[in-house]
PDB file of C-alpha atoms in Angstrom:
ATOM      1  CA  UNK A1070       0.000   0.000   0.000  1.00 52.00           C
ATOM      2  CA  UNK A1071       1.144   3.612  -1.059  1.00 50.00           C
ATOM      3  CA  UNK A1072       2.069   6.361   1.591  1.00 51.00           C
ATOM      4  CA  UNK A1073      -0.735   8.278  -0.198  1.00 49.00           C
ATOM      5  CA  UNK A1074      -3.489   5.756   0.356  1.00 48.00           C
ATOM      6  CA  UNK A1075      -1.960   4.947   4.186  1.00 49.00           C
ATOM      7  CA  UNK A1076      -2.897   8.341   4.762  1.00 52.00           C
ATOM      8  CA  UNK A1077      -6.184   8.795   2.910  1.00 49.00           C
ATOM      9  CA  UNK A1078      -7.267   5.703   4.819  1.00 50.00           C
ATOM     10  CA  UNK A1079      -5.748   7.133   8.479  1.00 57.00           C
ATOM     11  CA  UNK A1080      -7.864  10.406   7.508  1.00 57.00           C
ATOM     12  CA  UNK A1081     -10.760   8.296   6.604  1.00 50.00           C
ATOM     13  CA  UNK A1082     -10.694   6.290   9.998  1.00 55.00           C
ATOM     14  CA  UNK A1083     -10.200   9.158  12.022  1.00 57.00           C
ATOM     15  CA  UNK A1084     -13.129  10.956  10.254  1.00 54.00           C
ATOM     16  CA  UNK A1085     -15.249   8.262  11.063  1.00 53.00           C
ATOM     17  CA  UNK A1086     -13.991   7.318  14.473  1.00 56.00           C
ATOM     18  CA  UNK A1087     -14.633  11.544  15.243  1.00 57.00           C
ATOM     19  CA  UNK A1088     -18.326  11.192  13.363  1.00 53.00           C
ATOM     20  CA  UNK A1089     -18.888   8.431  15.675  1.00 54.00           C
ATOM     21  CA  UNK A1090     -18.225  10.382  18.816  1.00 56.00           C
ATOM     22  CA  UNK A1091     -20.819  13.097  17.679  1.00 57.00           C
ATOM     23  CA  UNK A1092     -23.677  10.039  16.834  1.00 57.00           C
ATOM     24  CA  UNK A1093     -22.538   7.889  19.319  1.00 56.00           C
ATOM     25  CA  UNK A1094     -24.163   6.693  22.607  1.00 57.00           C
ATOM     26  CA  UNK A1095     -24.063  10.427  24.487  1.00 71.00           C
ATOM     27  CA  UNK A1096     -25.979  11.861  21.370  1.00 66.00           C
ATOM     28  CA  UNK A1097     -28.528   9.154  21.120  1.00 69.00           C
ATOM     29  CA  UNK A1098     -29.079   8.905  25.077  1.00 89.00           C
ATOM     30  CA  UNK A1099     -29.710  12.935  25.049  1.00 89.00           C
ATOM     31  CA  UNK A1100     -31.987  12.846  22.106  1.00 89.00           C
ATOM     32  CA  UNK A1101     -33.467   9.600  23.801  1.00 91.00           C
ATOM     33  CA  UNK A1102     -34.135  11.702  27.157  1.00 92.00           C
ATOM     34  CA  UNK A1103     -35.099  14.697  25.101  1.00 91.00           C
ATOM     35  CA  UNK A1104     -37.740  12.821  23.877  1.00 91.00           C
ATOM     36  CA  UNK A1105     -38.839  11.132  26.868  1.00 93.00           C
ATOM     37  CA  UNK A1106     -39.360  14.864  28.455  1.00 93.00           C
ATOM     38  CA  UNK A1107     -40.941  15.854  25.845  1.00 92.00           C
ATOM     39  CA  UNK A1108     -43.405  12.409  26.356  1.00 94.00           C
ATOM     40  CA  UNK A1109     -43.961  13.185  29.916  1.00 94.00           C
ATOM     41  CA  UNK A1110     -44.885  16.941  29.329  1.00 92.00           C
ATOM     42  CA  UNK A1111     -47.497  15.967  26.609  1.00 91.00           C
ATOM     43  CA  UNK A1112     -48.904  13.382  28.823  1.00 94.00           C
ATOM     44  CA  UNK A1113     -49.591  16.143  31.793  1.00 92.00           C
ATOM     45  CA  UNK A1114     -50.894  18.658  28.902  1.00 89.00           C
ATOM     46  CA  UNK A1115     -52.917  16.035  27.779  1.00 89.00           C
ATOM     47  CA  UNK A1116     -53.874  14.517  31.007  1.00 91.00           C
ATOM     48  CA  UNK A1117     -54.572  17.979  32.436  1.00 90.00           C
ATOM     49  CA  UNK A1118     -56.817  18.906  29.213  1.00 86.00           C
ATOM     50  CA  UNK A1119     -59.022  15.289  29.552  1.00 88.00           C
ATOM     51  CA  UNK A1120     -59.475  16.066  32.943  1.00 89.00           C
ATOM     52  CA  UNK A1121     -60.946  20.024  32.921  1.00 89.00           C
ATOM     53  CA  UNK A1122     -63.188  19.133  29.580  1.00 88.00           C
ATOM     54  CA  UNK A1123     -64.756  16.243  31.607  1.00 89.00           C
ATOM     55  CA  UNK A1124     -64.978  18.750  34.671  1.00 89.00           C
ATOM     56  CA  UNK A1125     -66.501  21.610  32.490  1.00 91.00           C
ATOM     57  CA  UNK A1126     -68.596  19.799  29.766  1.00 92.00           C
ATOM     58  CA  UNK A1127     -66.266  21.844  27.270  1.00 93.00           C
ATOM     59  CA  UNK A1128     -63.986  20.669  24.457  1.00 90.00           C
ATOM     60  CA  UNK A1129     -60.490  21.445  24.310  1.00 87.00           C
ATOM     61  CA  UNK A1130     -60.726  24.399  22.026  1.00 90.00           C
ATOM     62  CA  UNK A1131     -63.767  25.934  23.869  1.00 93.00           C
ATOM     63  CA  UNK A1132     -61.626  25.825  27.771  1.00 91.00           C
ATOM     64  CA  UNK A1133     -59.091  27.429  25.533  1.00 90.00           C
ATOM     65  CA  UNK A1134     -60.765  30.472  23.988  1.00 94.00           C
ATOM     66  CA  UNK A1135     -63.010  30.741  27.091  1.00 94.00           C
ATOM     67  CA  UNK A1136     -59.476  30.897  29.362  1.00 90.00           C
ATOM     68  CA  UNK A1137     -58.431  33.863  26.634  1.00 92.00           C
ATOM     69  CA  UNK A1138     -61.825  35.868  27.433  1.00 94.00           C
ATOM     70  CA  UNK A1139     -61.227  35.220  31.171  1.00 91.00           C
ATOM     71  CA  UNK A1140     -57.820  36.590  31.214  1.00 88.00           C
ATOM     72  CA  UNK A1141     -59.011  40.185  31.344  1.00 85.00           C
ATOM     73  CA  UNK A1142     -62.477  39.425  30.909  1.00 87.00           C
ATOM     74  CA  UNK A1143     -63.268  40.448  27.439  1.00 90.00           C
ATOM     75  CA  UNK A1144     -61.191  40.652  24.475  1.00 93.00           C
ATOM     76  CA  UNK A1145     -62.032  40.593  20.680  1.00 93.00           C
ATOM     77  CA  UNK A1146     -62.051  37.793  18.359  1.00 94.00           C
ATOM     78  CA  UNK A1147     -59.346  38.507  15.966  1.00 93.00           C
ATOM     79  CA  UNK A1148     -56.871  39.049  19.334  1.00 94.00           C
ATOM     80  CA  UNK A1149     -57.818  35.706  21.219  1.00 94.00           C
ATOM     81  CA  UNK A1150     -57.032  34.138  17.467  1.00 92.00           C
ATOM     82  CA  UNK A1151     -53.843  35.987  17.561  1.00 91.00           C
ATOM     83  CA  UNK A1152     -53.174  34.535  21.121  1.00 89.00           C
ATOM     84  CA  UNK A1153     -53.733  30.963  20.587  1.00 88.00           C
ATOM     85  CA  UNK A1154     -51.868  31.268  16.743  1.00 85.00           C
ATOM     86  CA  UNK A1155     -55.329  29.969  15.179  1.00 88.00           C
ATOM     87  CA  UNK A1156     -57.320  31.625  12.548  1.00 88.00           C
ATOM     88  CA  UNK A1157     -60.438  33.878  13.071  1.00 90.00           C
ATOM     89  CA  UNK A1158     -63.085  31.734  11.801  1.00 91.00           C
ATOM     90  CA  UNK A1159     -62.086  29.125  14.167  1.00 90.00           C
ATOM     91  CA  UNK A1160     -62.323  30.875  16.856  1.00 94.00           C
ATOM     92  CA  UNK A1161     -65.723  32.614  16.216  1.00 94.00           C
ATOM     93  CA  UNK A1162     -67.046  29.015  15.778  1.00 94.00           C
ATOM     94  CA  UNK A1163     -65.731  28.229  19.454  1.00 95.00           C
ATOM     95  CA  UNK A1164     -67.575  31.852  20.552  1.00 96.00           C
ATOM     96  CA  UNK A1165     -70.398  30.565  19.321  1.00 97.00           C
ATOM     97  CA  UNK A1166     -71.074  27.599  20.931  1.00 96.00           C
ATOM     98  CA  UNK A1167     -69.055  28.866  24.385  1.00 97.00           C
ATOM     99  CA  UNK A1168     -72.135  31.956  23.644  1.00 97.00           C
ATOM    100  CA  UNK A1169     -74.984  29.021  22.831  1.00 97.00           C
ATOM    101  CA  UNK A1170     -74.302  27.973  26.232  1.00 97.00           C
ATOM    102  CA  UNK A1171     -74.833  31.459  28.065  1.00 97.00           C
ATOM    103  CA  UNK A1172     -70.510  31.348  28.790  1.00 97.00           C
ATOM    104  CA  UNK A1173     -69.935  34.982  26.795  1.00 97.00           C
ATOM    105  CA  UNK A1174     -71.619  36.890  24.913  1.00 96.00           C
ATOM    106  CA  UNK A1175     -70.900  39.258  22.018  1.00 95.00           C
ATOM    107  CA  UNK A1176     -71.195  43.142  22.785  1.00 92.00           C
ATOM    108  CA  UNK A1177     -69.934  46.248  20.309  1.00 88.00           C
ATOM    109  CA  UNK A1178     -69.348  49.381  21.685  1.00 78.00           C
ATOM    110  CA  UNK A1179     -70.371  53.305  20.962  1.00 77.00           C
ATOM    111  CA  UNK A1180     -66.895  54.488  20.606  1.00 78.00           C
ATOM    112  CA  UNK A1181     -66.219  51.794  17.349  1.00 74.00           C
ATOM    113  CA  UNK A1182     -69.254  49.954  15.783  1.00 73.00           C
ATOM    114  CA  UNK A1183     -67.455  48.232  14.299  1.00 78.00           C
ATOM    115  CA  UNK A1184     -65.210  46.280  16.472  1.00 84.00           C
ATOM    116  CA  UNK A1185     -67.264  42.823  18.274  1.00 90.00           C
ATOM    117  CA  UNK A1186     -65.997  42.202  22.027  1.00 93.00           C
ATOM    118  CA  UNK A1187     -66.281  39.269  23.358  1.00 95.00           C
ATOM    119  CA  UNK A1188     -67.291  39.217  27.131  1.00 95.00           C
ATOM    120  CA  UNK A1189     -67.118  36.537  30.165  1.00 95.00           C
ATOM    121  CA  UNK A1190     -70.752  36.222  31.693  1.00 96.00           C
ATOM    122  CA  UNK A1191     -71.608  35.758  35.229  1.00 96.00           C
ATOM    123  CA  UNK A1192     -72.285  31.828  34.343  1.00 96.00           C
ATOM    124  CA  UNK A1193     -68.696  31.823  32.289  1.00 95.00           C
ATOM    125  CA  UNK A1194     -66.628  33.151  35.357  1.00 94.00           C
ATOM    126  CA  UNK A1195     -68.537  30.048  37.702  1.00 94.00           C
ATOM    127  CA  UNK A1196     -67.517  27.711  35.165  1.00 93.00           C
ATOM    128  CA  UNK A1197     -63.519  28.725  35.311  1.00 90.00           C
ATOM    129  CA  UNK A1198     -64.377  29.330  39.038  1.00 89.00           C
ATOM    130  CA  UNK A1199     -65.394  25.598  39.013  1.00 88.00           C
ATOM    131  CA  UNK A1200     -62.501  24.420  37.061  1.00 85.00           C
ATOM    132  CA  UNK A1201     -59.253  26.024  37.278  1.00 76.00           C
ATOM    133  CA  UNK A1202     -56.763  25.141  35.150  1.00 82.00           C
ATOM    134  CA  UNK A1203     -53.711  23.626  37.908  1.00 80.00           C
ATOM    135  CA  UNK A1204     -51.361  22.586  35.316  1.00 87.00           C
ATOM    136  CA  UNK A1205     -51.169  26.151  33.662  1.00 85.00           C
ATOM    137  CA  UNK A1206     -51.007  28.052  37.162  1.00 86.00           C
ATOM    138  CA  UNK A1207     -48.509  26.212  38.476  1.00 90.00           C
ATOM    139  CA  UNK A1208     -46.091  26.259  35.624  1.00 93.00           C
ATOM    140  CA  UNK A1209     -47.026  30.204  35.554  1.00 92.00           C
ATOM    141  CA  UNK A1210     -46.629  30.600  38.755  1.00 94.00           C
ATOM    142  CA  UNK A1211     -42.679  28.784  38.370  1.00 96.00           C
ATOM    143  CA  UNK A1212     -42.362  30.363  35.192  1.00 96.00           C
ATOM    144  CA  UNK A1213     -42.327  33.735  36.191  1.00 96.00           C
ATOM    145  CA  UNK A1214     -40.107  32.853  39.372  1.00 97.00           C
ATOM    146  CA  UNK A1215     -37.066  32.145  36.802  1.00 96.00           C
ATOM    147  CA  UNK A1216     -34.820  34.898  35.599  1.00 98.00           C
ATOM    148  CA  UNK A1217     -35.562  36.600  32.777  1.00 97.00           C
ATOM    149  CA  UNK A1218     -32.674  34.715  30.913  1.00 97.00           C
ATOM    150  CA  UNK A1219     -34.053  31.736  31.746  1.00 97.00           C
ATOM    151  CA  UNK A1220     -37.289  32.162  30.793  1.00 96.00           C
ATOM    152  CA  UNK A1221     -35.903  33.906  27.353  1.00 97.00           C
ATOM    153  CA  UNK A1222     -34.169  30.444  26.974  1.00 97.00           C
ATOM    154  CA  UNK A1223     -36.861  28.053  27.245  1.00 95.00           C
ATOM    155  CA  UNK A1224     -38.788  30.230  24.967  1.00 94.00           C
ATOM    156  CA  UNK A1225     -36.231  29.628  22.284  1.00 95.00           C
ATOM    157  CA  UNK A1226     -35.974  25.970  22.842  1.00 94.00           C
ATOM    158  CA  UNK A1227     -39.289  25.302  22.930  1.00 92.00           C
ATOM    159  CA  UNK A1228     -40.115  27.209  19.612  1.00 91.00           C
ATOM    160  CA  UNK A1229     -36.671  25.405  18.531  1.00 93.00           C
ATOM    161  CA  UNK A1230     -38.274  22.256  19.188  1.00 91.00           C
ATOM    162  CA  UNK A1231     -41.449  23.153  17.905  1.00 89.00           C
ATOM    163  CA  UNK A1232     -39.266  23.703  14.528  1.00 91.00           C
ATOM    164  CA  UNK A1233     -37.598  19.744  14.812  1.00 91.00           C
ATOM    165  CA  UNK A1234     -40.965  18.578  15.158  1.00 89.00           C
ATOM    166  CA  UNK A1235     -42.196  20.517  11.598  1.00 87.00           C
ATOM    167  CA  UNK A1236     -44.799  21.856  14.450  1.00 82.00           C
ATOM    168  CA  UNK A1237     -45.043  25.410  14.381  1.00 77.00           C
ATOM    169  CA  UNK A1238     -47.633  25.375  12.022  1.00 76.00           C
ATOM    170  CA  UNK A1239     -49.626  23.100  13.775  1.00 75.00           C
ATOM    171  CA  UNK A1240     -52.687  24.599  14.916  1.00 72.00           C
ATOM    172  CA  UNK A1241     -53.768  24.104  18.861  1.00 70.00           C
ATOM    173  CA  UNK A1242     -57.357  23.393  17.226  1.00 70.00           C
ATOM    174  CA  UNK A1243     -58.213  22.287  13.139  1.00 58.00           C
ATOM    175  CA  UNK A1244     -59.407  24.957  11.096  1.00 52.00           C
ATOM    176  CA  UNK A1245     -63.425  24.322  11.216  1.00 51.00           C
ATOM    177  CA  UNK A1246     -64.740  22.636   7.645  1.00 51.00           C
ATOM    178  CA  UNK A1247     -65.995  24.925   5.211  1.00 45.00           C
ATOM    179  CA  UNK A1248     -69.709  23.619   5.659  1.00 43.00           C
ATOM    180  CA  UNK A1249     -69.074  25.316   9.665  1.00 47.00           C
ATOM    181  CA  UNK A1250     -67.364  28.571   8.434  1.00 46.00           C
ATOM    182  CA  UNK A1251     -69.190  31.493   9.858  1.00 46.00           C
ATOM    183  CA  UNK A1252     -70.916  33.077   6.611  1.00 45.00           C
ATOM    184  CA  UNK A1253     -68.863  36.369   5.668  1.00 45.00           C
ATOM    185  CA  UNK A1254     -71.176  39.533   5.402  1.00 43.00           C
ATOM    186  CA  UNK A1255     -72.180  40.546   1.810  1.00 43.00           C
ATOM    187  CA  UNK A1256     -70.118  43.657   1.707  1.00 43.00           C
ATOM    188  CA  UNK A1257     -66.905  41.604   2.019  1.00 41.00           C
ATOM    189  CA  UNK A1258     -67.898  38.874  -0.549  1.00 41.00           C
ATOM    190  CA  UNK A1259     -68.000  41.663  -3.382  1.00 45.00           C
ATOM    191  CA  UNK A1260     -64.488  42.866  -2.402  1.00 40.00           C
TER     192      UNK A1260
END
């Protein structure tokens, strides 16, 4: 065998044994781990969402726009879409069934006519009353007790994750089907 292909094959070897190091055992076990976290914190989420839909008769999308209202008590449509990163015309399907069942209603106001609030009624704030939502205090709660660093940091990894997964497109609830659309008034169909 050449010096030349002695060498080329020592490179090769050591390339490889150095690839191995990165993909060996240490990488798989922390990607192994990473996922198991990731497991158990999907298992509380969904665990803790099972358990307040059976406790408030509401599906998983309703508890979360009606826990968007409750925050301050009213907001408008297009900002509790903007809060959960869903579109509008899912959410005003969720407002009106949480508004079939006397949870919110609908109220504009004399300063803008135009703009639709959406407000927490006296039977919505018994029903969050009834059923708070533990999981999501308590990791508030422990949240906000971290520096700001920290919390800056598990932002990014979180939406960094979100990217591995192909998941931050994923919608918290489907867009509704088209047959369930809220109809669009007639002055925005001619536009």
């Amino acid at each position: 065998m050449s010096h030349a292909s002695t060498t080329c094959l020592s490179e090769h070897r050591a390339a490889k044994s150095a690839h191995k190091k990165q993909t060996g055992p240490d990488v798989f076990d922390r990607a192994s781990e990473t996922l198991i976290a990731l497991r158990r914190v999907v298992h509380a989420l969904d665990e803790n969402a099972r358990a307040m839909a059976r406790a408030s008769g509401l599906t998983q999308a309703q508890l979360l726009v009606l826990h968007a209202v409750a925050r301050n008590g009213q907001e408008m449509p297009r900002d509790i879409a903007r809060a959960l990163g869903v579109g509008q015309a899912s959410v005003t399907l969720q407002i009106d069934k949480l508004e079939a069942r006397g949870l919110v209603r609908r109220e504009r106001r004399h300063t803008d006519r135009r703009a639709i609030w959406v407000i927490l009624t006296e039977k919505g704030r018994e029903l969050m009353d009834r059923t708070p939502d533990f999981l999501h205090e308590r990791f508030e709660a422990r949240f906000n007790k971290l520096e700001e660093w920290e919390q800056a940091m598990l932002l990014a990894v979180t939406e960094r994750l979100s990217r591995l997964f192909d998941a931050e497109d994923v919608s918290l609830f489907p867009e509704p089907a088209a047959e369930n659309r809220p109809a669009e008034p007639e002055a925005r169909r001619g536009a």
